[in-house]
Tab-separated table of C-alpha atoms and ligand atoms in Angstrom:
chain	number	residue	atom	x	y	z
A	1368	MET	CA	-15.144	-1.348	13.913
A	1369	ASN	CA	-16.567	-3.025	10.216
A	1370	ALA	CA	-14.493	-2.727	6.994
A	1371	ILE	CA	-14.432	-0.809	4.664
A	1372	LEU	CA	-13.026	-2.834	1.606
A	1373	ARG	CA	-12.622	-6.445	1.307
A	1374	ALA	CA	-11.088	-8.696	-1.392
A	1375	GLU	CA	-11.765	-12.202	-1.986
A	1376	GLY	CA	-9.645	-14.079	-4.146
A	1377	VAL	CA	-8.304	-11.247	-5.577
A	1378	SER	CA	-5.755	-11.953	-8.263
A	1379	LYS	CA	-4.171	-9.117	-11.955
A	1380	VAL	CA	-2.241	-12.226	-13.945
A	1381	PHE	CA	-0.177	-9.507	-17.095
A	1382	SER	CA	0.109	-11.097	-20.042
A	1383	ASP	CA	2.584	-9.943	-22.773
A	1384	GLY	CA	-0.366	-9.514	-25.415
A	1385	GLY	CA	2.089	-10.371	-28.279
A	1386	PRO	CA	1.082	-13.405	-30.529
A	1387	VAL	CA	2.503	-16.669	-29.648
A	1388	SER	CA	5.964	-16.809	-31.920
A	1389	PHE	CA	8.786	-19.030	-32.435
A	1390	GLY	CA	7.104	-22.031	-29.827
A	1391	LYS	CA	7.343	-19.910	-26.915
A	1392	ALA	CA	4.738	-19.383	-24.517
A	1393	ARG	CA	3.170	-15.479	-24.088
A	1394	GLU	CA	5.137	-14.217	-20.767
A	1395	VAL	CA	2.350	-14.210	-17.950
A	1396	VAL	CA	3.075	-12.955	-14.413
A	1397	ARG	CA	0.582	-13.093	-10.950
A	1398	ALA	CA	1.083	-10.306	-10.214
A	1399	VAL	CA	-1.133	-10.878	-7.291
A	1400	ASP	CA	-2.468	-14.953	-6.455
A	1401	ASP	CA	-5.124	-15.516	-5.039
A	1402	VAL	CA	-5.571	-11.968	-2.230
A	1403	SER	CA	-8.650	-12.341	0.099
A	1404	PHE	CA	-8.105	-9.515	3.434
A	1405	GLU	CA	-10.264	-6.763	4.797
A	1406	ILE	CA	-8.822	-2.954	5.977
A	1407	MET	CA	-11.040	-1.811	8.409
A	1408	ARG	CA	-12.511	1.480	9.186
A	1409	GLY	CA	-10.694	4.604	10.649
A	1410	GLU	CA	-7.423	2.503	10.272
A	1411	THR	CA	-4.068	2.385	9.335
A	1412	LEU	CA	-3.214	-1.651	7.514
A	1413	ALA	CA	0.938	-1.735	6.546
A	1414	LEU	CA	1.401	-3.807	2.919
A	1415	VAL	CA	5.394	-4.139	3.199
A	1416	GLY	CA	6.993	-6.880	0.904
A	1417	GLU	CA	10.350	-6.740	-1.426
A	1418	SER	CA	10.021	-5.020	-5.199
A	1419	GLY	CA	8.297	-6.535	-7.253
A	1420	CYS	CA	5.453	-8.796	-4.506
A	1421	GLY	CA	2.704	-7.473	-6.518
A	1422	LYS	CA	1.697	-3.813	-3.966
A	1423	SER	CA	1.690	-1.490	-5.659
A	1424	THR	CA	-0.807	-3.111	-8.472
A	1425	LEU	CA	-3.091	-4.847	-5.259
A	1426	GLY	CA	-2.962	-0.639	-4.542
A	1427	ARG	CA	-4.348	-0.021	-7.807
A	1428	LEU	CA	-6.787	-2.825	-7.806
A	1429	LEU	CA	-8.046	-2.086	-5.030
A	1430	LEU	CA	-9.028	1.280	-6.829
A	1431	ARG	CA	-10.307	0.058	-9.147
A	1432	LEU	CA	-7.905	1.755	-11.212
A	1433	ILE	CA	-7.056	-1.531	-12.917
A	1434	ASP	CA	-9.450	-4.038	-13.302
A	1435	PRO	CA	-9.005	-8.107	-11.034
A	1436	THR	CA	-8.287	-10.876	-13.235
A	1437	SER	CA	-10.467	-12.628	-10.951
A	1438	GLY	CA	-11.852	-12.598	-7.337
A	1439	LYS	CA	-14.209	-9.270	-5.334
A	1440	LEU	CA	-13.877	-6.370	-4.288
A	1441	GLU	CA	-15.916	-4.945	-1.950
A	1442	TYR	CA	-16.004	-1.334	-0.867
A	1443	ASP	CA	-18.323	-0.294	1.390
A	1444	GLY	CA	-20.103	-2.876	2.010
A	1445	GLN	CA	-20.813	-1.962	-2.241
A	1446	ASP	CA	-19.717	-5.077	-4.993
A	1447	ILE	CA	-17.565	-2.737	-6.977
A	1448	THR	CA	-15.917	-5.147	-8.966
A	1449	ALA	CA	-17.799	-5.112	-12.128
A	1450	LEU	CA	-19.108	-1.461	-11.454
A	1451	SER	CA	-19.414	0.608	-14.280
A	1452	ARG	CA	-16.638	4.753	-15.103
A	1453	HIS	CA	-19.634	5.772	-14.390
A	1454	GLY	CA	-20.389	4.065	-11.162
A	1455	MET	CA	-17.394	4.299	-10.041
A	1456	HIS	CA	-17.445	8.193	-9.917
A	1457	ASP	CA	-19.265	7.705	-6.800
A	1458	VAL	CA	-16.223	5.930	-5.299
A	1459	ARG	CA	-13.598	8.312	-6.899
A	1460	ARG	CA	-14.649	10.622	-5.426
A	1461	LYS	CA	-14.084	8.703	-1.673
A	1462	ALA	CA	-10.598	6.231	-2.518
A	1463	GLN	CA	-7.059	8.967	-3.311
A	1464	MET	CA	-3.820	7.885	-4.328
A	1465	VAL	CA	-0.710	9.524	-3.198
A	1466	PHE	CA	2.259	8.249	-5.029
A	1467	GLN	CA	5.572	7.158	-4.796
A	1468	ASP	CA	7.115	9.981	-7.649
A	1469	PRO	CA	6.975	13.552	-6.053
A	1470	TYR	CA	8.297	14.275	-8.849
A	1471	GLY	CA	7.161	13.443	-11.664
A	1472	SER	CA	3.558	13.295	-9.933
A	1473	LEU	CA	3.008	16.176	-10.475
A	1474	SER	CA	2.359	17.846	-13.986
A	1475	PRO	CA	4.484	20.379	-14.074
A	1476	ARG	CA	2.906	23.140	-15.864
A	1477	ARG	CA	0.265	23.966	-13.485
A	1478	SER	CA	0.148	25.741	-10.563
A	1479	ILE	CA	-0.285	23.585	-7.093
A	1480	ALA	CA	-3.296	25.529	-6.811
A	1481	GLN	CA	-3.972	23.711	-9.862
A	1482	ILE	CA	-2.669	19.845	-8.479
A	1483	ILE	CA	-4.733	20.779	-5.228
A	1484	ALA	CA	-8.195	21.959	-6.657
A	1485	GLU	CA	-7.855	19.657	-9.688
A	1486	PRO	CA	-10.167	16.483	-7.035
A	1487	LEU	CA	-12.418	19.356	-6.198
A	1488	ASP	CA	-13.158	20.527	-9.566
A	1489	ALA	CA	-13.920	17.266	-10.987
A	1490	PHE	CA	-16.343	15.949	-8.243
A	1491	GLY	CA	-17.518	19.812	-8.464
A	1492	LEU	CA	-17.169	20.664	-4.681
A	1493	VAL	CA	-15.580	23.630	-4.492
A	1494	LYS	CA	-18.439	27.199	-6.333
A	1495	SER	CA	-16.977	29.723	-6.951
A	1496	SER	CA	-12.995	30.872	-7.747
A	1497	LYS	CA	-12.727	31.810	-4.247
A	1498	GLU	CA	-13.950	29.051	-2.678
A	1499	ARG	CA	-11.220	27.461	-5.234
A	1500	ARG	CA	-8.130	29.508	-3.189
A	1501	ASP	CA	-9.948	29.376	-0.012
A	1502	ARG	CA	-10.110	25.782	0.543
A	1503	VAL	CA	-6.187	25.446	-1.127
A	1504	ALA	CA	-5.021	27.661	1.531
A	1505	GLU	CA	-6.743	25.796	3.913
A	1506	LEU	CA	-5.784	22.070	2.567
A	1507	LEU	CA	-1.735	23.729	2.052
A	1508	THR	CA	-2.065	24.449	5.462
A	1509	GLN	CA	-2.992	21.345	7.113
A	1510	VAL	CA	0.101	19.705	5.059
A	1511	GLY	CA	2.831	22.823	6.816
A	1512	LEU	CA	2.625	24.079	3.599
A	1513	PRO	CA	2.491	28.777	3.335
A	1514	PRO	CA	-0.203	29.377	1.440
A	1515	GLN	CA	0.989	31.917	-0.447
A	1516	PHE	CA	3.172	28.801	-1.957
A	1517	MET	CA	-0.330	28.268	-4.648
A	1518	ASP	CA	0.867	30.078	-7.538
A	1519	ARG	CA	4.281	29.015	-6.793
A	1520	TYR	CA	5.105	25.212	-9.726
A	1521	PRO	CA	6.565	22.051	-8.814
A	1522	ARG	CA	9.686	22.547	-9.500
A	1523	GLN	CA	9.979	25.416	-6.830
A	1524	PHE	CA	9.583	22.348	-4.278
A	1525	SER	CA	12.197	19.870	-2.205
A	1526	GLY	CA	10.987	16.412	-2.689
A	1527	GLY	CA	8.779	16.426	0.678
A	1528	GLN	CA	7.149	20.012	-0.378
A	1529	ARG	CA	5.868	18.143	-3.529
A	1530	GLN	CA	4.419	15.309	-0.704
A	1531	ARG	CA	2.745	17.940	1.320
A	1532	ILE	CA	1.025	18.732	-2.143
A	1533	GLY	CA	0.983	15.206	-3.492
A	1534	ILE	CA	-0.645	14.090	0.352
A	1535	ALA	CA	-3.204	18.371	0.022
A	1536	ARG	CA	-5.262	16.957	-2.545
A	1537	ALA	CA	-5.550	13.753	-2.288
A	1538	ILE	CA	-7.452	15.003	1.371
A	1539	SER	CA	-9.115	17.491	-0.862
A	1540	VAL	CA	-12.430	15.271	-1.150
A	1541	ASP	CA	-12.668	14.144	2.265
A	1542	PRO	CA	-12.459	10.644	1.546
A	1543	SER	CA	-12.600	7.779	3.721
A	1544	PHE	CA	-10.213	6.042	2.297
A	1545	ILE	CA	-6.339	6.333	0.538
A	1546	VAL	CA	-3.963	3.634	-0.603
A	1547	ALA	CA	-0.371	5.758	-0.577
A	1548	ASP	CA	2.251	3.609	-2.191
A	1549	GLU	CA	5.460	3.998	-1.246
A	1550	PRO	CA	5.044	8.247	0.097
A	1551	VAL	CA	8.399	8.515	1.719
A	1552	SER	CA	10.337	5.797	-0.249
A	1553	ALA	CA	11.661	8.582	-2.522
A	1554	LEU	CA	12.474	11.223	0.224
A	1555	ASP	CA	16.119	12.094	1.926
A	1556	VAL	CA	15.902	9.674	5.757
A	1557	SER	CA	16.001	13.275	7.532
A	1558	VAL	CA	12.934	14.102	5.534
A	1559	GLN	CA	11.080	10.603	5.648
A	1560	ALA	CA	10.089	11.151	9.464
A	1561	GLN	CA	8.370	14.286	8.772
A	1562	ILE	CA	5.935	13.218	6.398
A	1563	ILE	CA	4.811	10.249	7.735
A	1564	ASN	CA	4.123	12.078	11.515
A	1565	LEU	CA	2.055	14.635	8.910
A	1566	MET	CA	0.445	11.390	7.606
A	1567	GLN	CA	0.133	9.791	10.992
A	1568	ASP	CA	-1.824	13.196	12.389
A	1569	LEU	CA	-3.968	14.157	9.536
A	1570	GLN	CA	-5.318	10.339	9.546
A	1571	GLU	CA	-5.677	10.264	13.246
A	1572	GLN	CA	-7.900	13.786	12.573
A	1573	LYS	CA	-9.749	12.866	10.172
A	1574	GLY	CA	-10.189	9.253	10.235
A	1575	PHE	CA	-9.711	7.668	6.823
A	1576	SER	CA	-8.427	3.739	6.015
A	1577	PHE	CA	-5.191	4.172	4.981
A	1578	LEU	CA	-2.991	1.825	3.191
A	1579	PHE	CA	0.492	2.913	3.532
A	1580	ILE	CA	2.528	0.896	0.930
A	1581	ALA	CA	6.010	0.209	2.033
A	1582	HIS	CA	9.345	-2.742	1.621
A	1583	ASP	CA	10.873	-2.098	4.877
A	1584	LEU	CA	9.109	-3.194	8.101
A	1585	ALA	CA	11.410	-0.005	9.505
A	1586	VAL	CA	9.331	2.403	8.350
A	1587	VAL	CA	5.827	1.612	9.464
A	1588	ARG	CA	7.017	1.082	13.008
A	1589	HIS	CA	4.850	3.527	14.289
A	1590	ILE	CA	2.321	4.097	11.920
A	1591	ALA	CA	0.939	1.234	11.406
A	1592	ASP	CA	-2.068	0.165	13.022
A	1593	ARG	CA	-2.460	-3.503	11.322
A	1594	VAL	CA	0.433	-5.294	8.996
A	1595	ALA	CA	0.282	-7.512	5.842
A	1596	VAL	CA	3.356	-8.916	4.829
A	1597	MET	CA	3.790	-10.354	0.742
A	1598	TYR	CA	6.059	-12.774	-1.169
A	1599	LEU	CA	5.903	-12.646	-4.884
A	1600	GLY	CA	2.365	-11.579	-5.259
A	1601	ARG	CA	0.216	-12.927	-1.871
A	1602	ILE	CA	-0.476	-12.194	1.132
A	1603	VAL	CA	1.468	-14.389	3.924
A	1604	GLU	CA	1.087	-12.432	7.384
A	1605	ILE	CA	-1.139	-11.181	8.159
A	1606	GLY	CA	-1.636	-9.062	12.052
A	1607	PRO	CA	-2.039	-6.731	14.664
A	1608	LYS	CA	1.509	-5.161	14.925
A	1609	LYS	CA	1.936	-6.061	17.962
A	1610	SER	CA	1.864	-10.046	16.919
A	1611	VAL	CA	3.864	-9.187	13.659
A	1612	TYR	CA	6.730	-6.937	14.816
A	1613	GLY	CA	6.168	-9.032	18.220
A	1614	ALA	CA	5.445	-12.196	17.392
A	1615	ARG	CA	5.381	-12.819	13.995
A	1616	GLN	CA	5.064	-16.845	12.881
A	1617	HIS	CA	5.578	-16.605	8.535
A	1618	PRO	CA	9.581	-17.681	8.204
A	1619	TYR	CA	10.238	-14.905	5.308
A	1620	THR	CA	8.646	-11.796	8.070
A	1621	GLN	CA	10.976	-12.841	10.042
A	1622	ALA	CA	13.573	-12.089	7.579
A	1623	LEU	CA	12.610	-8.705	6.627
A	1624	LEU	CA	12.079	-8.135	10.179
A	1625	SER	CA	15.950	-9.334	10.670
A	1626	ALA	CA	17.232	-7.402	8.111
A	1627	ALA	CA	15.243	-4.402	10.141
A	1628	PRO	CA	17.223	-1.963	12.055
A	1629	GLU	CA	15.845	-3.421	15.552
A	1630	PRO	CA	15.103	-0.089	18.206
A	1631	ASP	CA	15.392	-1.815	21.252
A	1632	PRO	CA	19.478	-4.185	21.424
A	1633	ASP	CA	17.869	-6.292	24.310
A	1634	LYS	CA	15.506	-8.522	21.620
A	1635	LYS	CA	17.758	-7.684	18.856
A	1636	SER	CA	16.928	-11.962	16.878
A	1637	ARG	CA	19.515	-13.339	14.712
A	1638	ARG	CA	19.386	-12.091	11.537
A	1639	ILE	CA	18.718	-14.289	8.861
A	1640	ILE	CA	19.992	-13.728	6.245
A	1641	LEU	CA	17.116	-15.489	2.818
A	1642	GLU	CA	19.250	-17.546	0.422
A	1643	GLY	CA	18.651	-16.665	-3.857
A	1644	ASP	CA	17.352	-14.580	-5.655
A	1645	VAL	CA	13.424	-14.198	-5.828
A	1646	PRO	CA	11.985	-16.707	-7.959
A	1647	SER	CA	10.252	-14.393	-10.934
A	1648	PRO	CA	6.061	-14.479	-10.795
A	1649	THR	CA	6.431	-15.094	-14.813
A	1650	ASN	CA	8.154	-18.780	-13.598
A	1651	MET	CA	6.147	-19.214	-9.782
A	1652	PRO	CA	7.113	-22.017	-7.238
A	1653	SER	CA	5.133	-24.664	-6.601
A	1654	GLY	CA	3.902	-25.083	-3.459
A	1655	CYS	CA	4.577	-22.495	-1.030
A	1656	ALA	CA	6.015	-19.526	-2.993
A	1657	PHE	CA	8.663	-19.182	-0.333
A	1658	HIS	CA	10.040	-22.270	-0.202
A	1659	THR	CA	12.793	-22.134	-2.417
A	1660	ARG	CA	14.821	-19.288	-0.425
A	1661	CYS	CA	12.741	-21.165	2.953
A	1662	PRO	CA	15.251	-21.833	5.785
A	1663	LEU	CA	12.565	-23.987	7.271
A	1664	ALA	CA	10.728	-25.656	3.777
A	1665	LYS	CA	10.196	-29.312	3.944
A	1666	ASP	CA	9.039	-31.723	1.175
A	1667	ILE	CA	5.397	-30.360	1.964
A	1668	CYS	CA	6.245	-26.736	0.858
A	1669	ARG	CA	6.977	-27.816	-2.692
A	1670	THR	CA	4.133	-29.495	-2.889
A	1671	GLU	CA	1.218	-28.088	-1.330
A	1672	ARG	CA	0.361	-24.606	-0.813
A	1673	PRO	CA	-0.419	-23.526	2.176
A	1674	PRO	CA	-2.922	-21.161	3.457
A	1675	LEU	CA	-3.504	-18.101	5.082
A	1676	THR	CA	-4.846	-20.252	8.976
A	1677	GLU	CA	-5.397	-18.259	11.647
A	1678	VAL	CA	-2.722	-18.195	14.496
A	1679	ALA	CA	-3.744	-16.063	17.099
A	1680	PRO	CA	-7.011	-13.356	17.427
A	1681	GLY	CA	-6.804	-11.377	13.764
A	1682	GLN	CA	-3.461	-12.965	13.456
A	1683	ARG	CA	-2.811	-15.048	9.962
A	1684	ALA	CA	0.291	-16.747	7.964
A	1685	ALA	CA	0.736	-18.519	5.586
A	1686	CYS	CA	3.769	-21.354	6.722
A	1687	HIS	CA	2.832	-24.927	7.476
A	1688	PHE	CA	4.917	-24.694	9.905
A	1689	ALA	CA	3.635	-21.522	11.424
A	1690	LYS	CA	2.030	-22.113	15.368
A	1691	PRO	CA	-0.427	-20.767	17.235
A	1692	ASN	CA	0.656	-17.779	18.838
A	1693	PRO	CA	1.960	-19.011	22.669
A	1694	ILE	CA	2.357	-14.541	24.060
A	1695	LEU	CA	-1.420	-13.909	22.209
A	1696	VAL	CA	-3.269	-17.560	23.578
A	1697	GLY	CA	-3.762	-18.275	26.479
B	1167	ATP	N1	1.328	-3.294	-16.283
B	1167	ATP	C1	1.995	-3.738	-15.899
B	1167	ATP	N2	1.798	-4.975	-17.242
B	1167	ATP	C2	3.048	-6.051	-16.839
B	1167	ATP	N3	4.088	-7.290	-15.795
B	1167	ATP	C3	3.896	-5.449	-14.417
B	1167	ATP	C4	2.453	-4.410	-15.093
B	1167	ATP	N4	2.607	-3.749	-13.105
B	1167	ATP	C5	3.303	-4.704	-12.650
B	1167	ATP	N5	4.156	-6.099	-13.473
B	1167	ATP	C6	4.586	-6.661	-13.020
B	1167	ATP	O1	3.967	-7.644	-11.403
B	1167	ATP	C7	4.799	-7.612	-10.431
B	1167	ATP	C8	4.072	-6.927	-9.669
B	1167	ATP	O2	4.307	-5.994	-9.629
B	1167	ATP	P1	4.636	-4.918	-8.602
B	1167	ATP	O3	4.691	-3.190	-9.384
B	1167	ATP	O4	2.943	-4.692	-8.645
B	1167	ATP	O5	5.283	-4.697	-8.033
B	1167	ATP	P2	6.040	-3.616	-6.210
B	1167	ATP	O6	5.511	-4.686	-4.809
B	1167	ATP	O7	4.749	-3.079	-5.688
B	1167	ATP	O8	7.394	-3.468	-6.652
B	1167	ATP	P3	7.544	-2.334	-6.603
B	1167	ATP	O9	8.273	-2.180	-4.450
B	1167	ATP	O10	9.612	-2.348	-7.118
B	1167	ATP	O11	7.401	-0.554	-6.663
B	1167	ATP	C9	6.130	-7.323	-11.247
B	1167	ATP	O12	6.909	-8.686	-12.340
B	1167	ATP	C10	5.834	-6.922	-12.448
B	1167	ATP	O13	6.442	-6.258	-13.126
B	1168	MG	MG1	5.270	-0.786	-6.056
């Protein structure tokens, strides 16, 4: 399995853009800070972390909806960091996004058929209106909606149905990579599993690479092949699902997992309550960004940033106290 997408030292810094006045420095937000990782062909990678840690920014960077401040992005072996709008045309077709908010992301004045066919038209993939309607009907069926709904408008649908419509639009162009940014967090809990199952089925049938963004590890437990955990703009742990859930190395992953419901009562671990708030990304802590809340923090954590190092085959953690993983090594 080779990589469909590779990020090397990618950062995104937002500044408020206003003039520096009254001696006050311009606010600078390090939303994504020196991130390197790969997404393999045909895999589902879950990207997890608390609100504001930079998940959406990273997702948008990968699709080049925004430009990185520094670093390099490769799509299918091609350097796309500096590609022009024109050069990005083919990549855009192959890489699609499903949004968090099924209410705000569908244009209210357009019919379902128009919404779903938008990418098909943009990339010239249908030749006639008959072909367009046939394709929309087929896509609606694939996401579990009756094809005769195509002439209705978004307001006539529930949140779960709207998210199905968003998914139909994303898969319409047969993409090889999809970013779903918290696709179920605005939905009722009872509907969340249905939408996750649908995306998992579609991923298996079509084999696209899938970045699934969530703030909760419990949500991605079934769908993920690998999991990346983000904290304050950095990936602090990444690895196969089995390692990240079963033999996590980073204290932050540990804390996130201990906050999630454990389905197997025998495995219940001690609940770790994180002290304090997430520091502001405008004022990043020195050394390991997690040291202000970490129960294990020592002097070195305040001064030296731990690199993301391999702790077991395919598993990497950024912690001075991470140890080679006893379950998976030897
Ligand atoms: N366009 C922007 N201009 C300035 N700051 C921004 C912009 N977009 C995001 N940020 C800041 O970057 C940081 C990361 O934001 P981002 O939306 O990527 O986080 P997130 O992990 O997706 O959060 P959530 O779980 O709430 O969706 C936040 O501090 C946010 O305020
Ligand atoms: Mg977000």
